[in-house]
Coordinates of C-alpha atoms in Angstrom, one line a residue:
M1 CA 0.0 0.0 0.0
S2 CA 1.7 3.2 -1.2
G3 CA 1.1 6.7 0.2
H4 CA 1.2 5.6 3.9
W5 CA 2.7 9.0 4.8
K6 CA -0.7 10.6 4.3
D7 CA -2.0 8.5 7.2
V8 CA 1.0 7.9 9.5
L9 CA 4.7 8.8 9.6
P10 CA 7.5 7.1 11.6
V11 CA 7.8 10.1 13.9
D12 CA 4.0 10.1 14.8
S13 CA 3.4 8.8 18.3
Y14 CA 0.9 6.3 19.6
C15 CA -0.2 4.7 22.8
I16 CA -2.2 1.5 23.6
R17 CA -5.2 1.0 25.7
L18 CA -7.4 -2.1 26.4
A19 CA -11.1 -1.8 26.0
D20 CA -11.5 -5.2 27.9
F21 CA -9.5 -8.1 29.2
I22 CA -7.8 -10.3 26.6
T23 CA -7.9 -13.9 27.7
E24 CA -6.3 -17.2 26.5
V25 CA -9.6 -18.1 24.8
D26 CA -9.4 -14.8 22.9
A27 CA -6.0 -15.8 21.7
H28 CA -7.3 -19.1 20.4
V29 CA -10.2 -17.3 18.7
L30 CA -7.8 -14.8 17.2
T31 CA -5.6 -17.5 15.7
L32 CA -8.1 -20.0 14.6
L33 CA -11.0 -17.8 13.4
Y34 CA -9.7 -14.3 12.6
Q35 CA -6.2 -15.2 11.2
P36 CA -7.6 -16.9 8.0
L37 CA -9.5 -13.7 7.2
I38 CA -7.0 -10.9 8.1
G39 CA -3.6 -12.7 7.8
T40 CA -0.6 -13.2 10.0
D41 CA 0.6 -9.6 9.8
A42 CA -2.6 -8.2 11.3
V43 CA -2.8 -10.9 14.0
G44 CA 0.9 -10.4 14.8
L45 CA 0.3 -6.6 15.2
F46 CA -2.6 -7.3 17.5
K47 CA -0.6 -9.6 19.7
S48 CA 2.4 -7.3 19.8
L49 CA 0.3 -4.3 20.9
V50 CA -1.2 -6.3 23.7
A51 CA 2.2 -7.7 24.8
Q52 CA 3.5 -4.1 25.2
L53 CA 1.2 -3.6 28.2
P54 CA 2.4 -5.3 31.4
N55 CA -0.1 -7.4 33.3
G56 CA -2.6 -5.3 35.2
V57 CA -1.9 -2.2 33.1
Y58 CA -4.6 -1.1 30.7
E59 CA -3.1 2.0 29.1
G60 CA 0.6 2.5 28.0
D61 CA 2.9 5.4 27.3
F62 CA 3.5 7.1 24.0
H63 CA 6.0 5.7 21.5
T64 CA 6.9 6.5 17.9
H65 CA 5.7 4.4 15.0
Q66 CA 9.3 3.8 14.1
H67 CA 9.6 1.9 17.4
L68 CA 6.4 0.0 16.5
S69 CA 7.7 -0.8 13.0
L70 CA 10.9 -2.3 14.5
M71 CA 9.0 -4.2 17.2
V72 CA 6.7 -6.0 14.7
G73 CA 9.1 -6.3 11.8
L74 CA 6.8 -4.5 9.3
S75 CA 7.4 -1.6 7.0
M76 CA 5.3 1.5 7.5
S77 CA 3.0 0.6 4.5
D78 CA 2.5 -3.0 5.7
L79 CA 2.0 -1.7 9.3
L80 CA -0.7 0.7 8.1
E81 CA -2.4 -2.1 6.0
A82 CA -2.4 -4.5 9.1
R83 CA -3.8 -1.7 11.3
K84 CA -6.7 -1.0 8.9
K85 CA -7.6 -4.7 8.8
L86 CA -7.8 -4.7 12.6
E87 CA -10.0 -1.6 12.5
A88 CA -12.2 -3.0 9.8
I89 CA -12.8 -6.3 11.6
D90 CA -13.5 -4.5 14.9
L91 CA -10.4 -5.6 16.8
M92 CA -9.1 -2.0 17.1
R93 CA -10.5 1.5 17.3
T94 CA -8.2 4.3 16.4
Y95 CA -8.4 7.9 17.7
Q96 CA -6.3 10.7 16.3
R97 CA -5.4 13.9 18.2
K98 CA -7.3 16.9 16.8
S99 CA -4.5 19.3 17.2
S100 CA -2.5 19.7 13.9
S101 CA 0.8 20.6 15.6
K102 CA 1.9 17.1 16.2
R103 CA 0.1 13.9 15.1
A104 CA -0.6 11.3 17.8
F105 CA -2.9 8.2 17.9
I106 CA -4.6 6.1 20.6
Y107 CA -5.0 2.4 19.6
E108 CA -7.8 0.9 21.7
I109 CA -7.6 -2.9 21.5
Q110 CA -11.0 -4.7 21.3
P111 CA -11.3 -8.3 22.3
P112 CA -12.3 -10.8 19.6
M113 CA -15.9 -12.0 19.5
K114 CA -16.8 -15.0 21.5
P115 CA -16.9 -18.2 19.5
H116 CA -20.7 -18.4 19.4
Q117 CA -20.9 -14.7 18.3
F118 CA -18.4 -15.3 15.6
F119 CA -20.2 -18.4 14.1
N120 CA -23.6 -16.5 14.3
D121 CA -22.2 -13.4 12.6
D122 CA -23.6 -13.2 9.0
V123 CA -20.4 -11.7 7.6
L124 CA -17.5 -13.4 9.4
S125 CA -18.9 -16.9 9.4
V126 CA -19.6 -16.8 5.6
F127 CA -16.1 -15.6 4.8
L128 CA -14.5 -18.1 7.1
Y129 CA -16.5 -20.9 5.4
N130 CA -15.3 -19.7 2.1
K131 CA -11.7 -19.6 3.3
L132 CA -11.6 -23.0 5.0
G133 CA -14.1 -24.9 3.0
K134 CA -16.9 -27.1 4.3
N135 CA -14.8 -29.7 6.2
G136 CA -12.3 -27.2 7.5
Y137 CA -15.1 -24.9 8.7
R138 CA -16.9 -27.8 10.5
G139 CA -13.7 -28.9 12.1
I140 CA -12.9 -25.5 13.6
K141 CA -16.5 -25.1 14.7
E142 CA -16.4 -28.4 16.6
R143 CA -13.3 -27.3 18.5
F144 CA -15.4 -24.5 20.1
S145 CA -18.5 -26.6 20.6
L146 CA -19.9 -28.4 23.7
K147 CA -22.5 -31.2 23.7
Q148 CA -25.8 -30.1 25.1
I149 CA -26.7 -31.4 28.6
E150 CA -29.3 -34.2 28.3
S151 CA -32.5 -32.8 29.8
D152 CA -33.9 -36.3 30.2
A153 CA -31.0 -37.3 32.5
F154 CA -30.3 -34.0 34.3
E155 CA -32.4 -31.2 35.7
E156 CA -31.1 -27.7 36.7
V157 CA -31.1 -27.1 40.4
T158 CA -29.2 -23.8 40.4
V159 CA -30.3 -21.4 43.2
A160 CA -31.4 -17.9 42.4
F161 CA -29.8 -14.7 43.6
S162 CA -32.6 -13.9 45.9
D163 CA -32.3 -17.4 47.5
V164 CA -28.9 -16.4 48.9
F165 CA -28.7 -12.6 49.2
A166 CA -31.0 -10.2 50.9
S167 CA -31.7 -6.6 49.9
F168 CA -30.7 -3.6 52.0
Q169 CA -33.0 -2.2 54.6
H170 CA -34.2 1.4 54.1
S171 CA -32.0 2.7 56.8
E172 CA -28.9 1.1 55.2
M173 CA -29.8 2.3 51.7
Q174 CA -29.4 6.1 52.5
P175 CA -25.7 6.1 53.5
A176 CA -24.8 4.0 50.5
L177 CA -26.5 6.5 48.1
M178 CA -24.7 9.4 49.8
N179 CA -21.3 7.6 49.3
R180 CA -22.2 7.1 45.7
Q181 CA -22.8 10.8 45.2
G182 CA -19.2 11.5 46.5
D183 CA -17.8 9.5 43.5
A184 CA -18.8 12.2 41.0
E185 CA -15.1 13.2 40.6
H186 CA -14.4 9.8 39.0
D187 CA -17.3 10.0 36.5
H188 CA -15.0 11.0 33.7
L189 CA -13.1 7.7 33.9
D190 CA -14.0 4.7 31.9
T191 CA -14.2 1.3 33.5
I192 CA -12.5 -1.5 31.6
G193 CA -15.0 -3.6 29.7
K194 CA -17.6 -0.8 30.0
D195 CA -18.5 -0.6 26.3
K196 CA -19.9 -3.4 24.3
K197 CA -18.3 -4.2 21.0
Q198 CA -20.0 -2.2 18.2
G199 CA -19.4 -4.9 15.7
L200 CA -18.5 -4.5 12.0
S201 CA -19.5 -1.2 10.4
F202 CA -20.4 -0.6 6.7
H203 CA -20.9 2.5 4.8
T204 CA -22.0 1.4 1.3
F205 CA -25.7 0.5 1.5
D206 CA -28.4 3.0 0.5
F207 CA -31.2 2.4 3.0
D208 CA -33.2 5.4 1.7
L209 CA -33.4 3.9 -1.8
M210 CA -34.4 0.5 -0.3
K211 CA -37.2 2.0 1.8
Q212 CA -38.6 3.9 -1.2
S213 CA -39.0 0.6 -3.0
L214 CA -40.7 -1.2 -0.2
S215 CA -44.5 -1.5 -0.3
S216 CA -46.1 -0.2 2.9
Y217 CA -48.8 -2.8 2.5
V218 CA -46.3 -5.6 2.7
V219 CA -43.7 -4.2 5.0
P220 CA -45.0 -2.2 8.0
K221 CA -42.8 0.6 9.2
D222 CA -42.1 -0.8 12.7
V223 CA -40.7 -4.0 11.1
L224 CA -37.4 -2.4 10.2
T225 CA -35.9 -2.2 13.7
K226 CA -32.3 -1.3 14.4
E227 CA -31.3 -5.0 14.6
R228 CA -33.0 -5.8 11.4
M229 CA -31.3 -2.9 9.6
Q230 CA -27.9 -4.1 10.8
L231 CA -28.7 -7.6 9.5
I232 CA -29.8 -6.2 6.1
E233 CA -26.6 -4.2 5.9
K234 CA -24.5 -7.2 6.6
L235 CA -26.3 -9.4 4.1
A236 CA -26.1 -6.8 1.4
F237 CA -22.4 -6.5 1.9
V238 CA -21.6 -10.2 1.9
Y239 CA -23.8 -11.1 -1.0
Q240 CA -23.4 -7.9 -3.0
I241 CA -27.1 -7.0 -3.1
E242 CA -28.3 -3.7 -4.5
P243 CA -30.9 -1.8 -2.5
L244 CA -33.8 -2.4 -5.0
T245 CA -33.1 -6.2 -5.0
M246 CA -32.8 -6.2 -1.2
A247 CA -36.2 -4.5 -1.0
N248 CA -37.7 -7.4 -3.0
L249 CA -36.0 -10.0 -0.8
V250 CA -37.2 -8.2 2.4
E251 CA -40.8 -8.3 1.1
R252 CA -40.5 -12.0 0.3
S253 CA -39.3 -12.7 3.9
I254 CA -42.2 -11.0 5.6
V255 CA -44.4 -13.6 7.4
N256 CA -47.5 -12.4 9.4
D257 CA -46.2 -8.7 9.3
E258 CA -42.9 -9.8 10.9
L259 CA -39.4 -9.9 9.5
D260 CA -37.8 -12.9 11.0
A261 CA -34.0 -13.0 10.8
K262 CA -33.9 -16.6 9.9
N263 CA -36.4 -16.2 7.1
L264 CA -34.4 -13.2 5.7
R265 CA -31.1 -15.1 5.8
K266 CA -32.7 -18.1 4.0
T267 CA -34.3 -16.0 1.4
V268 CA -31.1 -14.2 0.6
Q269 CA -29.1 -17.4 0.5
N270 CA -31.5 -19.0 -1.9
W271 CA -31.4 -15.9 -4.1
Y272 CA -27.6 -16.0 -4.1
K273 CA -27.5 -19.6 -5.1
L274 CA -29.7 -19.0 -8.1
E275 CA -27.7 -15.9 -9.1
S276 CA -24.1 -17.3 -8.6
S277 CA -24.3 -21.1 -9.1
A278 CA -23.9 -21.6 -5.3
V279 CA -20.3 -20.2 -5.2
A280 CA -19.7 -18.9 -1.7
P281 CA -18.9 -15.1 -1.4
A282 CA -15.2 -14.3 -1.0
L283 CA -13.2 -11.4 0.4
G284 CA -11.5 -9.1 -2.1
L285 CA -8.1 -9.1 -0.3
K286 CA -6.6 -12.3 -1.8
T287 CA -3.1 -12.0 -3.2
Q288 CA -1.0 -14.2 -5.6
P289 CA -0.4 -17.7 -4.1
V290 CA 3.1 -18.1 -2.7
A291 CA 3.7 -21.1 -5.0
K292 CA 2.9 -18.9 -8.1
R293 CA 5.2 -16.0 -7.0
T294 CA 8.4 -15.5 -9.0
V295 CA 10.1 -12.7 -7.1
Q296 CA 10.9 -13.9 -3.6
A297 CA 14.0 -11.8 -2.8
E298 CA 14.6 -8.0 -3.1
P299 CA 13.9 -7.0 -6.7
Q300 CA 17.0 -6.1 -8.8
S301 CA 15.3 -4.4 -11.7
E302 CA 12.4 -2.2 -12.5
E303 CA 10.6 -5.1 -14.1
E304 CA 11.0 -7.3 -11.0
R305 CA 9.7 -4.5 -8.9
V306 CA 6.6 -4.3 -11.0
V307 CA 6.2 -8.1 -10.8
K308 CA 6.6 -8.1 -7.0
F309 CA 4.0 -5.3 -6.7
Y310 CA 1.5 -7.3 -8.7
E311 CA 2.2 -10.5 -6.7
E312 CA 1.9 -8.9 -3.3
T313 CA -1.1 -6.6 -3.9
A314 CA -4.7 -7.7 -3.7
P315 CA -6.9 -6.8 -6.8
L316 CA -9.2 -4.7 -4.5
T317 CA -6.2 -2.8 -3.1
L318 CA -4.9 -2.2 -6.7
L319 CA -8.2 -0.7 -7.8
E320 CA -8.3 1.5 -4.7
L321 CA -4.8 2.8 -5.5
R322 CA -5.8 3.5 -9.1
Q323 CA -8.7 5.6 -7.8
E324 CA -6.7 7.4 -5.1
G325 CA -8.2 5.5 -2.2
A326 CA -11.8 5.8 -3.1
V327 CA -14.1 2.9 -2.3
V328 CA -14.5 0.3 -5.1
S329 CA -18.0 0.2 -6.4
P330 CA -20.0 -3.1 -6.1
P331 CA -20.2 -3.7 -9.9
D332 CA -16.4 -3.3 -10.2
L333 CA -15.9 -5.6 -7.2
K334 CA -18.2 -8.2 -8.8
I335 CA -16.0 -8.1 -11.9
I336 CA -12.9 -8.9 -9.9
E337 CA -14.7 -11.8 -8.1
E338 CA -15.8 -13.2 -11.5
L339 CA -12.3 -13.2 -12.8
M340 CA -11.1 -15.2 -9.8
V341 CA -14.1 -17.4 -9.2
D342 CA -15.5 -18.0 -12.7
Y343 CA -12.3 -17.8 -14.7
L344 CA -10.0 -19.2 -11.9
L345 CA -7.3 -16.5 -12.6
N346 CA -4.8 -16.0 -9.8
P347 CA -5.0 -12.5 -8.1
G348 CA -1.6 -11.4 -9.5
V349 CA -2.7 -12.2 -13.0
V350 CA -6.0 -10.4 -12.3
N351 CA -3.9 -7.3 -11.4
V352 CA -2.1 -7.4 -14.7
L353 CA -5.5 -7.7 -16.5
I354 CA -6.9 -4.8 -14.5
D355 CA -4.1 -2.4 -15.4
Y356 CA -4.1 -3.6 -19.0
N357 CA -7.9 -2.9 -19.2
L358 CA -7.6 0.5 -17.5
F359 CA -4.9 1.8 -19.7
Q360 CA -6.6 0.5 -22.9
N361 CA -10.0 1.9 -22.0
D362 CA -9.4 5.3 -20.6
M363 CA -9.3 4.1 -16.9
K364 CA -12.7 2.5 -17.2
L365 CA -13.4 -1.2 -16.3
S366 CA -14.9 -2.9 -19.3
K367 CA -16.6 -6.1 -18.3
L368 CA -16.7 -7.5 -21.9
F369 CA -13.1 -6.6 -22.6
M370 CA -11.9 -8.3 -19.4
Q371 CA -14.0 -11.4 -19.9
K372 CA -12.7 -11.8 -23.4
I373 CA -9.0 -11.4 -22.3
A374 CA -9.6 -13.7 -19.2
G375 CA -11.0 -16.5 -21.4
H376 CA -8.0 -16.1 -23.7
W377 CA -5.5 -16.2 -20.8
K378 CA -7.2 -19.2 -19.2
R379 CA -6.9 -21.1 -22.5
K380 CA -3.2 -20.1 -22.6
K381 CA -2.9 -21.4 -19.0
I382 CA -1.5 -18.1 -17.7
S383 CA -0.9 -18.5 -14.0
T384 CA 2.0 -16.2 -13.1
V385 CA 2.5 -12.5 -13.4
P386 CA 5.5 -12.6 -15.8
D387 CA 3.6 -14.8 -18.2
A388 CA 0.7 -12.4 -18.1
I389 CA 3.0 -9.4 -18.7
H390 CA 4.7 -11.2 -21.6
L391 CA 1.3 -11.9 -23.2
V392 CA 0.3 -8.2 -22.8
K393 CA 3.5 -7.1 -24.5
T394 CA 3.1 -9.7 -27.3
D395 CA -0.5 -8.5 -27.9
K396 CA 0.5 -4.9 -28.0
Q397 CA 3.3 -5.6 -30.5
K398 CA 0.9 -7.6 -32.7
K399 CA -1.6 -4.8 -32.5
K400 CA 1.1 -2.2 -33.4
E401 CA 2.2 -4.2 -36.4
G402 CA -1.4 -4.7 -37.5
Q403 CA -2.0 -0.9 -37.3
A404 CA 1.2 -0.3 -39.3
N405 CA 0.2 -2.8 -42.0
A406 CA -3.3 -1.3 -42.1
A407 CA -1.9 2.2 -42.5
S408 CA 0.4 1.0 -45.4
G409 CA -2.6 -0.6 -47.1
R410 CA -4.6 2.7 -46.8
R411 CA -1.7 4.6 -48.4
N412 CA -1.6 2.2 -51.4
K413 CA -5.3 2.3 -51.7
R414 CA -5.2 6.1 -51.9
Q415 CA -2.6 6.0 -54.7
D416 CA -4.8 3.5 -56.7
Q417 CA -7.8 5.8 -56.3
L418 CA -6.3 8.9 -58.1
P419 CA -8.5 10.8 -60.6
K420 CA -8.6 9.2 -64.1
W421 CA -7.4 12.4 -65.8
L422 CA -4.4 12.5 -63.5
V423 CA -3.7 8.8 -64.1
Q424 CA -4.0 9.4 -67.9
E425 CA -1.7 12.4 -67.7
K426 CA 0.9 10.4 -65.9
N427 CA 0.6 7.6 -68.4
D428 CA 1.0 10.0 -71.4
G429 CA 4.0 11.6 -69.8
K430 CA 5.6 8.2 -69.3
K431 CA 4.9 7.3 -73.0
Q432 CA 6.5 10.5 -74.2
E433 CA 9.5 10.0 -72.0
M434 CA 9.8 6.4 -73.3
K435 CA 9.5 7.8 -77.0
K436 CA 12.2 10.4 -76.4
D437 CA 14.5 7.7 -74.9
T438 CA 13.8 5.5 -78.0
N439 CA 14.5 8.3 -80.5
S440 CA 17.6 9.3 -78.7
Q441 CA 18.9 5.7 -78.7
K442 CA 18.1 5.5 -82.5
E443 CA 20.0 8.8 -83.1
K444 CA 22.9 7.6 -81.2
A445 CA 22.9 4.3 -83.1
S446 CA 22.5 6.1 -86.5
G447 CA 25.4 8.5 -85.7
T448 CA 27.6 5.6 -84.8
A449 CA 26.8 3.8 -88.0
D450 CA 27.6 6.9 -90.2
T451 CA 30.9 7.4 -88.5
Q452 CA 31.9 3.9 -89.1
E453 CA 30.9 4.0 -92.8
L454 CA 33.0 7.2 -93.2
A455 CA 36.0 5.6 -91.6
D456 CA 35.7 2.6 -93.9
L457 CA 35.6 4.8 -97.0
M458 CA 38.7 6.8 -95.9
A459 CA 40.6 3.5 -95.4
E460 CA 39.7 2.2 -98.8
R461 CA 40.8 5.5 -100.5
N462 CA 44.2 5.4 -98.7
R463 CA 44.6 1.8 -99.8
R464 CA 44.1 2.6 -103.5
R465 CA 46.4 5.6 -103.4
A466 CA 49.1 3.4 -101.9
Q467 CA 48.8 0.9 -104.8
K468 CA 49.2 3.7 -107.4
G469 CA 52.2 5.2 -105.5
E470 CA 50.2 8.3 -104.5
Y471 CA 50.6 9.8 -101.1

């Protein structure tokens, strides 16, 4: 990720604080459930930040990002990318000092979701399933599962709170309330674990457009509660559903004037299976597989630097860079997913295709153009970045030669299409020139013959004079 200096510099300072306790179970959840989604760099950054706080300390001192970069072994650009992944998946909240004199950050570490929350989450569970596959997903889920207690063999005998503890008497309540009023000076302090996790946030769904399309007869206004709106937003993100389509799916999920979460999920999933041939949704942050990378060490030439960039950059990140950090639109994201899912192109190869398309089509993504090239590359079995770049160069050279040949043909055609009078004039001129040349040659030949005849006569005359004794 280039341009990290716009967001953070090595001299910028930061401090760490914990929003809640981080337990050993959280560490297992982080490694087994989150790491497949965000990668080892982001998980390593999370663990390193937590480790910088001693036990029993919930807020640390300020350090520079240069110090953090050395601690985690990441460049500033990789550090920023890892940080943003933690923020996006709700493992970190970042606060920046408002003063412009000196930039400083507070990194508030959020604990991972509990296992049951993670597997019930409509976004994270789907992406983990896609990443691990059916068997891998089930295996991980079983590691965090317990068998239910058999109700036929056991009954709960747990005592209630009121069975053990008694309430204060009225006379005891008054001093306690007075003491509580004396704690007002500490009201500005936050208690650890005070805030609940906000969960994943999204900023791409147009609820206003969806609501305008909903029929008031089918969907009562009070059906769209805050919880249901959050669910709709998550499902729209995961399955790339436009607002008008989502409105139709919501209407189909209404049963007895109620929008049940289970019904909505099922309706959306059935719709997605019909639309995408049951291919599970995938995150757009995949990069070239390690086995298909060709530049492992530090690049030695400009061409190797380009190849390394394509191999280590996700297609989604590449598009964001090409549009100066702007959010990639859902249609463009769907094109990328089609190239990787339907045409089975590796992410690095997709990057080459994206840039080839952008520079050939005035920075616009052309779906038909990319599908045509993707089909060609798949038939050519292109799987590495150098092979894709070589094919692009070959295609450009062929196109250049074809244009040159076409231009030459056009010039010849123009010469053939001269006006008849001009062609006749040229032909007459050529005939006259040829006639002049012929006459000249005849004159020269005639002159040569006359000279030879004169020479022969003079020789004969001299011979006769010699015979008579005349000189």
